[in-house]
Amino acid sequence: MDDLMAARSQMALSLGFHIIFACIGMIMPFLMAISHYKFLRSGKEKYKVLTKAWSKGVAIFFVTGAVSGTMLSFELGLLWPEFMKHAGPIFGMPFSLEGTAFFIEAIALGFFLYGWEKFNPWFHWFTGVVVGISGLASGILVVAANAWMNSPAGFDYVNGEYLNIDPMAAMFNDAWFTQALHMILAAFVATCFAVAGIHAWMLTKGKNSPIHKAALKISLTIGAVAAILQPISGDLSAKDVAVRQPAKLAAMEAHFKTETSAPLIIGGIPDEENQTVNYAIKLPGALSFLAHGDFNASVTGLDQIPKDEHPPVTVTHFAFQIMVGCGMLLMLTGIVWLLGLWKNKRFIYSKRFLGLIALLTPLGFIAVEAGWFVTEVGRQPWILYGIMKTKEAVTPMPGIVYSFILYAVIYLSLAGIVSLLLVRQIKNLDQNPDLSLPSNT
């Protein structure tokens, strides 16, 4: 493994772990706030127990997200010094604002965790809402910085110099809205379905039902709504990518030749050497419609892109198919859940359906990881699209492979510790005497 691949692998590993911690850290506070609101309005003890349990999970992921995010910040400077030399002054604003949001989140979380019986109940609830809002703001600001890498703005690039810098234009670049919307909805889907899956699994095991049923209803209802909205944001993102990054769209769809009425490819194995896709289902004209809103529109293929600027097609295509496939399955499950709440509660609380929800626990995060592969691998060979290539930004320091191994050990250890803490929290939840209350409490 050469140093460039080691540096890219280290960033991929770091992002792969951090995105899970960050998604849960952003979304769990909202679930916590909903449960707390229900407790304040109804006085039912099960919601108080659930709120306290979820708040402990929020604290765990806040800490791990802070650690993994800090490591990522150092990696940007250590692994990609040439990139940071030019990019830092341009997109530093969203990172500085993200730091402010982080501090607000930390203060609000402290108030919430230690404010039981000390604050006015509704002020206490409000501090939990602030945790969610500030966490969401942090996520949007970080995604805005990543969007800038896909859609550079806020400066003039003249003879290798970055001039006339406008940080606001850089932050609100052409890609920030579609990327932020898609990422936030994905975070809601992944986190809510994961939480629902854990509680559904506990229900199938015959554990105390009041708190698990309440948790399942809150998390899966929010997740279902987000899953239904996600294809809309995906369509907006695809149309945006078709205009700004035609090479990425071509790699996503394994679209090798420019053509009108371009077919949408479902599945298939790309053959990059012969520029074909084997074993694929093709829907005539569908790609043209999805990309440009016209079944007869021309869609740029990789034949119009210089060969040294082609993204890795196979990885990008498979990642895109996995993301879409997982998203569609979660959306269909969400629709069934919402219909069941309306028409047939017996079915959605049956062991068979609860078992399905439990099986879907990791699916949202698989989709999130696949989506980031599409975003990052599909941008290659550029680190700053159309301006700076990844190989030009990497550190000249040798031995990056050892750093990669060290970081892998750290992140795997962190994941193991978090998993053990969560298992303990779930066990403690079921040992709580309040769970023996009747289901109508």
GROMACS .gro file of C-alpha atoms in nm, residues 69-291:
model
  223
   69GLY     CA    1  -1.432   1.439   1.516
   70THR     CA    2  -1.124   1.586   1.684
   71MET     CA    3  -0.910   1.310   1.533
   72LEU     CA    4  -1.053   1.390   1.191
   73SER     CA    5  -0.961   1.756   1.231
   74PHE     CA    6  -0.600   1.663   1.301
   75GLU     CA    7  -0.596   1.422   1.008
   76LEU     CA    8  -0.698   1.691   0.764
   77GLY     CA    9  -0.390   1.892   0.850
   78LEU     CA   10  -0.150   1.602   0.889
   79LEU     CA   11  -0.248   1.398   0.584
   80TRP     CA   12  -0.350   1.673   0.341
   81PRO     CA   13  -0.130   1.977   0.420
   82GLU     CA   14  -0.130   2.116   0.066
   83PHE     CA   15  -0.509   2.108   0.058
   84MET     CA   16  -0.542   2.275   0.399
   85LYS     CA   17  -0.285   2.539   0.306
   86HIS     CA   18  -0.519   2.678   0.042
   87ALA     CA   19  -0.859   2.555   0.163
   88GLY     CA   20  -0.832   2.652   0.529
   89PRO     CA   21  -0.878   3.027   0.481
   90ILE     CA   22  -1.168   2.968   0.243
   91PHE     CA   23  -1.391   2.720   0.423
   92GLY     CA   24  -1.272   2.781   0.776
   93MET     CA   25  -1.597   2.964   0.862
   94PRO     CA   26  -1.827   2.657   0.874
   95PHE     CA   27  -1.572   2.475   1.088
   96SER     CA   28  -1.547   2.768   1.332
   97LEU     CA   29  -1.926   2.793   1.350
   98GLU     CA   30  -1.943   2.417   1.401
   99GLY     CA   31  -1.715   2.462   1.701
  100THR     CA   32  -1.958   2.718   1.843
  101ALA     CA   33  -2.251   2.482   1.790
  102PHE     CA   34  -2.052   2.208   1.960
  103PHE     CA   35  -1.993   2.420   2.271
  104ILE     CA   36  -2.363   2.512   2.289
  105GLU     CA   37  -2.452   2.145   2.256
  106ALA     CA   38  -2.210   2.051   2.536
  107ILE     CA   39  -2.351   2.314   2.774
  108ALA     CA   40  -2.713   2.222   2.696
  109LEU     CA   41  -2.639   1.851   2.739
  110GLY     CA   42  -2.486   1.920   3.080
  111PHE     CA   43  -2.796   2.115   3.182
  112PHE     CA   44  -3.021   1.834   3.064
  113LEU     CA   45  -2.832   1.546   3.224
  114TYR     CA   46  -2.803   1.714   3.564
  115GLY     CA   47  -3.119   1.922   3.555
  116TRP     CA   48  -3.374   1.663   3.668
  117GLU     CA   49  -3.574   1.800   3.961
  118LYS     CA   50  -3.355   2.115   3.961
  119PHE     CA   51  -3.494   2.324   3.674
  120ASN     CA   52  -3.844   2.420   3.574
  121PRO     CA   53  -3.969   2.105   3.390
  122TRP     CA   54  -4.034   2.285   3.063
  123PHE     CA   55  -3.699   2.470   3.074
  124HIS     CA   56  -3.535   2.135   3.138
  125TRP     CA   57  -3.714   1.995   2.831
  126PHE     CA   58  -3.601   2.298   2.628
  127THR     CA   59  -3.235   2.228   2.708
  128GLY     CA   60  -3.280   1.885   2.550
  129VAL     CA   61  -3.425   2.046   2.238
  130VAL     CA   62  -3.122   2.277   2.223
  131VAL     CA   63  -2.895   1.971   2.230
  132GLY     CA   64  -3.072   1.840   1.919
  133ILE     CA   65  -3.079   2.172   1.733
  134SER     CA   66  -2.713   2.250   1.798
  135GLY     CA   67  -2.611   1.895   1.703
  136LEU     CA   68  -2.807   1.923   1.381
  137ALA     CA   69  -2.645   2.261   1.309
  138SER     CA   70  -2.302   2.105   1.360
  139GLY     CA   71  -2.383   1.835   1.108
  140ILE     CA   72  -2.511   2.082   0.848
  141LEU     CA   73  -2.200   2.300   0.884
  142VAL     CA   74  -1.963   2.006   0.840
  143VAL     CA   75  -2.157   1.886   0.536
  144ALA     CA   76  -2.135   2.240   0.393
  145ALA     CA   77  -1.755   2.211   0.412
  146ASN     CA   78  -1.766   1.875   0.234
  147ALA     CA   79  -2.006   2.018  -0.024
  148TRP     CA   80  -1.750   2.290  -0.095
  149MET     CA   81  -1.504   2.018  -0.195
  150ASN     CA   82  -1.762   1.896  -0.448
  151SER     CA   83  -1.861   2.244  -0.562
  152PRO     CA   84  -1.576   2.493  -0.504
  153ALA     CA   85  -1.696   2.851  -0.459
  154GLY     CA   86  -1.603   3.172  -0.282
  155PHE     CA   87  -1.272   3.243  -0.455
  156ASP     CA   88  -1.110   3.303  -0.792
  157TYR     CA   89  -0.848   3.054  -0.906
  158VAL     CA   90  -0.593   3.240  -1.117
  159ASN     CA   91  -0.255   3.096  -1.217
  160GLY     CA   92  -0.250   2.860  -0.920
  161GLU     CA   93  -0.347   3.135  -0.673
  162TYR     CA   94  -0.665   3.150  -0.463
  163LEU     CA   95  -0.782   3.512  -0.480
  164ASN     CA   96  -1.084   3.725  -0.381
  165ILE     CA   97  -1.188   3.491  -0.100
  166ASP     CA   98  -1.552   3.509   0.013
  167PRO     CA   99  -1.614   3.267   0.306
  168MET     CA  100  -1.992   3.313   0.294
  169ALA     CA  101  -2.007   3.218  -0.074
  170ALA     CA  102  -1.783   2.919   0.002
  171MET     CA  103  -2.010   2.801   0.283
  172PHE     CA  104  -2.333   2.843   0.086
  173ASN     CA  105  -2.199   2.679  -0.229
  174ASP     CA  106  -2.417   2.520  -0.494
  175ALA     CA  107  -2.402   2.175  -0.333
  176TRP     CA  108  -2.455   2.254   0.035
  177PHE     CA  109  -2.835   2.247   0.043
  178THR     CA  110  -2.890   1.920  -0.144
  179GLN     CA  111  -2.606   1.746   0.041
  180ALA     CA  112  -2.717   1.873   0.381
  181LEU     CA  113  -3.082   1.778   0.320
  182HIS     CA  114  -2.988   1.431   0.199
  183MET     CA  115  -2.747   1.373   0.489
  184ILE     CA  116  -2.985   1.493   0.760
  185LEU     CA  117  -3.270   1.277   0.632
  186ALA     CA  118  -3.030   0.982   0.606
  187ALA     CA  119  -2.924   1.040   0.967
  188PHE     CA  120  -3.288   1.037   1.081
  189VAL     CA  121  -3.361   0.719   0.885
  190ALA     CA  122  -3.050   0.533   0.999
  191THR     CA  123  -3.071   0.630   1.366
  192CYS     CA  124  -3.446   0.587   1.405
  193PHE     CA  125  -3.452   0.245   1.237
  194ALA     CA  126  -3.153   0.132   1.444
  195VAL     CA  127  -3.320   0.243   1.768
  196ALA     CA  128  -3.647   0.085   1.660
  197GLY     CA  129  -3.468  -0.238   1.572
  198ILE     CA  130  -3.313  -0.267   1.918
  199HIS     CA  131  -3.646  -0.213   2.094
  200ALA     CA  132  -3.828  -0.445   1.849
  201TRP     CA  133  -3.574  -0.715   1.928
  202MET     CA  134  -3.635  -0.671   2.302
  203LEU     CA  135  -4.009  -0.707   2.241
  204THR     CA  136  -3.959  -1.033   2.050
  205LYS     CA  137  -3.768  -1.163   2.350
  206GLY     CA  138  -4.068  -1.103   2.572
  207LYS     CA  139  -3.907  -0.819   2.767
  208ASN     CA  140  -4.117  -0.565   2.955
  209SER     CA  141  -4.332  -0.408   2.691
  210PRO     CA  142  -4.442  -0.058   2.801
  211ILE     CA  143  -4.112   0.122   2.749
  212HIS     CA  144  -4.010  -0.077   2.442
  213LYS     CA  145  -4.346  -0.021   2.274
  214ALA     CA  146  -4.325   0.350   2.347
  215ALA     CA  147  -3.969   0.366   2.213
  216LEU     CA  148  -4.062   0.169   1.902
  217LYS     CA  149  -4.357   0.393   1.823
  218ILE     CA  150  -4.158   0.716   1.861
  219SER     CA  151  -3.848   0.607   1.672
  220LEU     CA  152  -4.008   0.412   1.389
  221THR     CA  153  -4.273   0.675   1.318
  222ILE     CA  154  -4.007   0.945   1.279
  223GLY     CA  155  -3.786   0.708   1.080
  224ALA     CA  156  -4.071   0.611   0.849
  225VAL     CA  157  -4.153   0.973   0.765
  226ALA     CA  158  -3.785   1.047   0.695
  227ALA     CA  159  -3.754   0.734   0.479
  228ILE     CA  160  -4.052   0.842   0.268
  229LEU     CA  161  -3.904   1.191   0.220
  230GLN     CA  162  -3.555   1.060   0.140
  231PRO     CA  163  -3.621   0.970  -0.229
  232ILE     CA  164  -3.730   1.330  -0.288
  233SER     CA  165  -3.399   1.460  -0.156
  234GLY     CA  166  -3.220   1.189  -0.354
  235ASP     CA  167  -3.386   1.313  -0.673
  236LEU     CA  168  -3.278   1.671  -0.598
  237SER     CA  169  -2.923   1.550  -0.534
  238ALA     CA  170  -2.910   1.346  -0.854
  239LYS     CA  171  -3.025   1.640  -1.067
  240ASP     CA  172  -2.767   1.862  -0.898
  241VAL     CA  173  -2.484   1.611  -0.950
  242ALA     CA  174  -2.582   1.566  -1.315
  243VAL     CA  175  -2.508   1.935  -1.375
  244ARG     CA  176  -2.205   1.989  -1.147
  245GLN     CA  177  -2.032   1.651  -1.150
  246PRO     CA  178  -2.129   1.455  -1.462
  247ALA     CA  179  -1.837   1.215  -1.409
  248LYS     CA  180  -1.974   1.117  -1.068
  249LEU     CA  181  -2.322   1.054  -1.206
  250ALA     CA  182  -2.173   0.848  -1.489
  251ALA     CA  183  -1.980   0.638  -1.235
  252MET     CA  184  -2.287   0.597  -1.013
  253GLU     CA  185  -2.487   0.462  -1.305
  254ALA     CA  186  -2.195   0.293  -1.487
  255HIS     CA  187  -2.293   0.513  -1.779
  256PHE     CA  188  -2.002   0.478  -2.018
  257LYS     CA  189  -2.138   0.640  -2.337
  258THR     CA  190  -2.313   0.972  -2.382
  259GLU     CA  191  -2.662   0.919  -2.521
  260THR     CA  192  -3.014   1.052  -2.534
  261SER     CA  193  -3.296   0.860  -2.365
  262ALA     CA  194  -3.031   0.709  -2.140
  263PRO     CA  195  -3.149   0.401  -1.950
  264LEU     CA  196  -3.146   0.372  -1.573
  265ILE     CA  197  -2.939   0.072  -1.467
  266ILE     CA  198  -3.054  -0.143  -1.176
  267GLY     CA  199  -2.793  -0.382  -1.045
  268GLY     CA  200  -2.536  -0.514  -1.287
  269ILE     CA  201  -2.160  -0.565  -1.278
  270PRO     CA  202  -1.959  -0.295  -1.458
  271ASP     CA  203  -1.685  -0.404  -1.697
  272GLU     CA  204  -1.465  -0.094  -1.710
  273GLU     CA  205  -1.228  -0.238  -1.969
  274ASN     CA  206  -1.502  -0.311  -2.224
  275GLN     CA  207  -1.725  -0.025  -2.100
  276THR     CA  208  -2.032  -0.241  -2.053
  277VAL     CA  209  -2.254  -0.349  -1.763
  278ASN     CA  210  -2.337  -0.716  -1.733
  279TYR     CA  211  -2.649  -0.868  -1.577
  280ALA     CA  212  -2.822  -0.532  -1.536
  281ILE     CA  213  -3.188  -0.437  -1.560
  282LYS     CA  214  -3.227  -0.131  -1.783
  283LEU     CA  215  -3.522   0.110  -1.777
  284PRO     CA  216  -3.517   0.303  -2.109
  285GLY     CA  217  -3.506   0.682  -2.075
  286ALA     CA  218  -3.534   0.672  -1.696
  287LEU     CA  219  -3.182   0.807  -1.631
  288SER     CA  220  -3.245   1.100  -1.865
  289PHE     CA  221  -3.564   1.179  -1.676
  290LEU     CA  222  -3.408   1.147  -1.331
  291ALA     CA  223  -3.107   1.357  -1.427
   0.00000   0.00000   0.00000
